[in-house]
Structures are given as structure tokens and as C-alpha cells.
mmCIF file of C-alpha atoms in Angstrom:
data_model
loop_
_atom_site.group_PDB
_atom_site.id
_atom_site.type_symbol
_atom_site.label_atom_id
_atom_site.label_comp_id
_atom_site.label_asym_id
_atom_site.label_seq_id
_atom_site.Cartn_x
_atom_site.Cartn_y
_atom_site.Cartn_z
ATOM 1 C CA MET D 11 76.503 127.382 78.473
ATOM 2 C CA SER D 12 77.357 124.473 80.712
ATOM 3 C CA GLY D 13 80.848 123.134 81.193
ATOM 4 C CA ALA D 14 82.620 120.344 79.372
ATOM 5 C CA ASN D 15 81.381 116.800 79.887
ATOM 6 C CA PRO D 16 84.371 114.431 80.096
ATOM 7 C CA ALA D 17 82.075 111.430 79.491
ATOM 8 C CA ARG D 18 81.462 112.858 76.006
ATOM 9 C CA GLY D 19 85.146 113.516 75.424
ATOM 10 C CA GLU D 20 84.622 117.266 75.677
ATOM 11 C CA ALA D 21 87.350 119.746 76.564
ATOM 12 C CA SER D 22 87.180 123.260 78.003
ATOM 13 C CA LEU D 23 89.011 126.109 76.341
ATOM 14 C CA SER D 24 89.329 129.425 78.161
ATOM 15 C CA LEU D 25 89.509 132.210 75.626
ATOM 16 C CA ALA D 26 89.264 135.956 76.178
ATOM 17 C CA GLY D 27 87.621 135.499 79.567
ATOM 18 C CA GLU D 28 85.044 133.007 78.301
ATOM 19 C CA THR D 29 85.011 129.232 78.671
ATOM 20 C CA LEU D 30 84.204 127.457 75.443
ATOM 21 C CA VAL D 31 83.458 123.764 75.108
ATOM 22 C CA LEU D 32 85.006 121.604 72.415
ATOM 23 C CA ARG D 33 83.107 118.415 71.539
ATOM 24 C CA PRO D 34 84.765 115.985 69.131
ATOM 25 C CA SER D 35 81.496 114.648 67.713
ATOM 26 C CA PHE D 36 81.449 112.520 64.585
ATOM 27 C CA ALA D 37 80.125 115.429 62.516
ATOM 28 C CA ALA D 38 82.760 117.805 63.895
ATOM 29 C CA LEU D 39 85.593 115.377 63.196
ATOM 30 C CA VAL D 40 84.330 114.660 59.678
ATOM 31 C CA ALA D 41 84.251 118.406 58.991
ATOM 32 C CA ALA D 42 87.755 118.820 60.407
ATOM 33 C CA GLU D 43 89.019 115.892 58.369
ATOM 34 C CA GLY D 44 87.456 117.366 55.240
ATOM 35 C CA GLU D 45 89.514 120.499 55.754
ATOM 36 C CA LEU D 46 92.712 119.102 57.276
ATOM 37 C CA GLY D 47 93.047 115.659 55.752
ATOM 38 C CA PRO D 48 93.206 112.350 57.621
ATOM 39 C CA LEU D 49 92.940 112.772 61.369
ATOM 40 C CA PHE D 50 95.524 110.102 62.096
ATOM 41 C CA ALA D 51 98.062 112.152 60.102
ATOM 42 C CA LEU D 52 97.034 115.207 62.152
ATOM 43 C CA VAL D 53 97.720 113.290 65.359
ATOM 44 C CA GLU D 54 101.097 112.167 63.995
ATOM 45 C CA ARG D 55 102.048 115.751 63.122
ATOM 46 C CA ALA D 56 101.061 116.838 66.616
ATOM 47 C CA ALA D 57 103.133 114.049 68.177
ATOM 48 C CA ASP D 58 106.114 115.121 66.075
ATOM 49 C CA GLY D 59 105.692 118.785 67.040
ATOM 50 C CA ARG D 60 104.683 119.701 63.486
ATOM 51 C CA LEU D 61 101.054 120.691 64.070
ATOM 52 C CA ALA D 62 100.520 124.132 62.581
ATOM 53 C CA LEU D 63 98.620 126.831 64.447
ATOM 54 C CA GLY D 64 96.064 126.988 61.624
ATOM 55 C CA GLU D 65 95.449 123.250 61.942
ATOM 56 C CA MET D 66 94.816 123.526 65.663
ATOM 57 C CA VAL D 67 92.460 126.454 65.159
ATOM 58 C CA ALA D 68 90.578 124.531 62.442
ATOM 59 C CA LEU D 69 90.192 121.469 64.670
ATOM 60 C CA PHE D 70 88.970 123.603 67.567
ATOM 61 C CA TRP D 71 86.633 125.597 65.308
ATOM 62 C CA HIS D 72 84.942 122.486 63.989
ATOM 63 C CA CYS D 73 84.645 121.031 67.507
ATOM 64 C CA LEU D 74 83.153 124.149 69.139
ATOM 65 C CA ARG D 75 79.950 122.978 70.804
ATOM 66 C CA ASP D 76 78.280 126.391 71.006
ATOM 67 C CA ARG D 77 79.808 129.230 69.025
ATOM 68 C CA PRO D 78 79.298 132.608 70.656
ATOM 69 C CA ALA D 79 77.214 134.928 68.506
ATOM 70 C CA GLY D 80 79.374 137.135 66.341
ATOM 71 C CA LEU D 81 82.558 135.088 66.805
ATOM 72 C CA SER D 82 84.334 134.749 63.481
ATOM 73 C CA ARG D 83 86.916 132.100 62.785
ATOM 74 C CA ASP D 84 89.555 134.788 62.266
ATOM 75 C CA ASP D 85 88.781 136.358 65.655
ATOM 76 C CA PHE D 86 88.798 132.897 67.240
ATOM 77 C CA GLY D 87 92.248 132.199 65.779
ATOM 78 C CA GLU D 88 93.575 135.592 66.826
ATOM 79 C CA ALA D 89 92.388 135.005 70.397
ATOM 80 C CA ILE D 90 94.119 131.610 70.519
ATOM 81 C CA ALA D 91 97.350 133.114 69.192
ATOM 82 C CA ALA D 92 97.127 136.065 71.599
ATOM 83 C CA GLN D 93 96.916 133.881 74.693
ATOM 84 C CA GLY D 94 99.767 131.640 73.559
ATOM 85 C CA LEU D 95 99.839 128.029 72.493
ATOM 86 C CA ALA D 96 100.528 126.693 75.979
ATOM 87 C CA ALA D 97 97.065 127.801 77.118
ATOM 88 C CA SER D 98 95.434 125.691 74.375
ATOM 89 C CA THR D 99 97.573 122.595 74.841
ATOM 90 C CA PRO D 100 95.376 120.863 77.479
ATOM 91 C CA ALA D 101 92.299 121.070 75.228
ATOM 92 C CA LEU D 102 94.321 119.909 72.226
ATOM 93 C CA LYS D 103 95.633 116.926 74.190
ATOM 94 C CA ILE D 104 92.079 115.885 75.103
ATOM 95 C CA LEU D 105 90.833 116.179 71.521
ATOM 96 C CA LEU D 106 93.773 114.252 70.091
ATOM 97 C CA GLY D 107 93.245 111.549 72.708
ATOM 98 C CA GLN D 108 89.599 111.299 71.703
ATOM 99 C CA ILE D 109 90.516 111.016 68.031
ATOM 100 C CA LEU D 110 92.759 108.043 68.853
ATOM 101 C CA ALA D 111 90.556 106.395 71.458
ATOM 102 C CA GLY D 112 87.079 107.148 70.160
ATOM 103 C CA ARG D 113 83.953 107.312 72.271
#
């Protein structure tokens, strides 16, 4: 898997020794919005410090460019929680910026 392409609004997420790429494509954001509700409200909750861990995991899950074989959403969420939220914040910031700015 190649690295994140900033020109596409992609973000890298290091998780359990592997670098995953998050791509906020139209299809990924529509899927996330279908689960989480309006994306602008998600951005507002994040700005207010009210973004829930499950919401972040859902956004990341839908934006995963290439899911590793055998990776379940529960295991993905557990790995994010295990490394701490601070490690995921840079990727979250990029995705939220892309939601607001568009590409």
C-alpha cells in the first residue's frame, strides 16, 4: 500500500505498527453521513470537543482506502482506543478539514 496523497485529501493513520490511509471520497463520506448524521454537525461536535470515540472510529472506518484483510471494525476501534486519542488527532483534523473545504 502506498502512502497518503495530500492532493486527494488523504491522511495517514499509524495503527498497530501499520500505516493506513484514510481517503474522504464522496462515497466514503456519504456512507459515514448515513451512519452518523449530517457531516457539518459532526464537525461542529468535534470543534466543541463533543465528538465521541465511536463517531471518530466510524468516520475513519468508512474512509479507509484499503482495509487490511481480516481487520474487523471492532478490532480497528480497539486499536485506536489502545493507542490513545492523541495519536489519531492529526488524521481526524485532516478529514474534518476536507469535509469543510471539499476537494
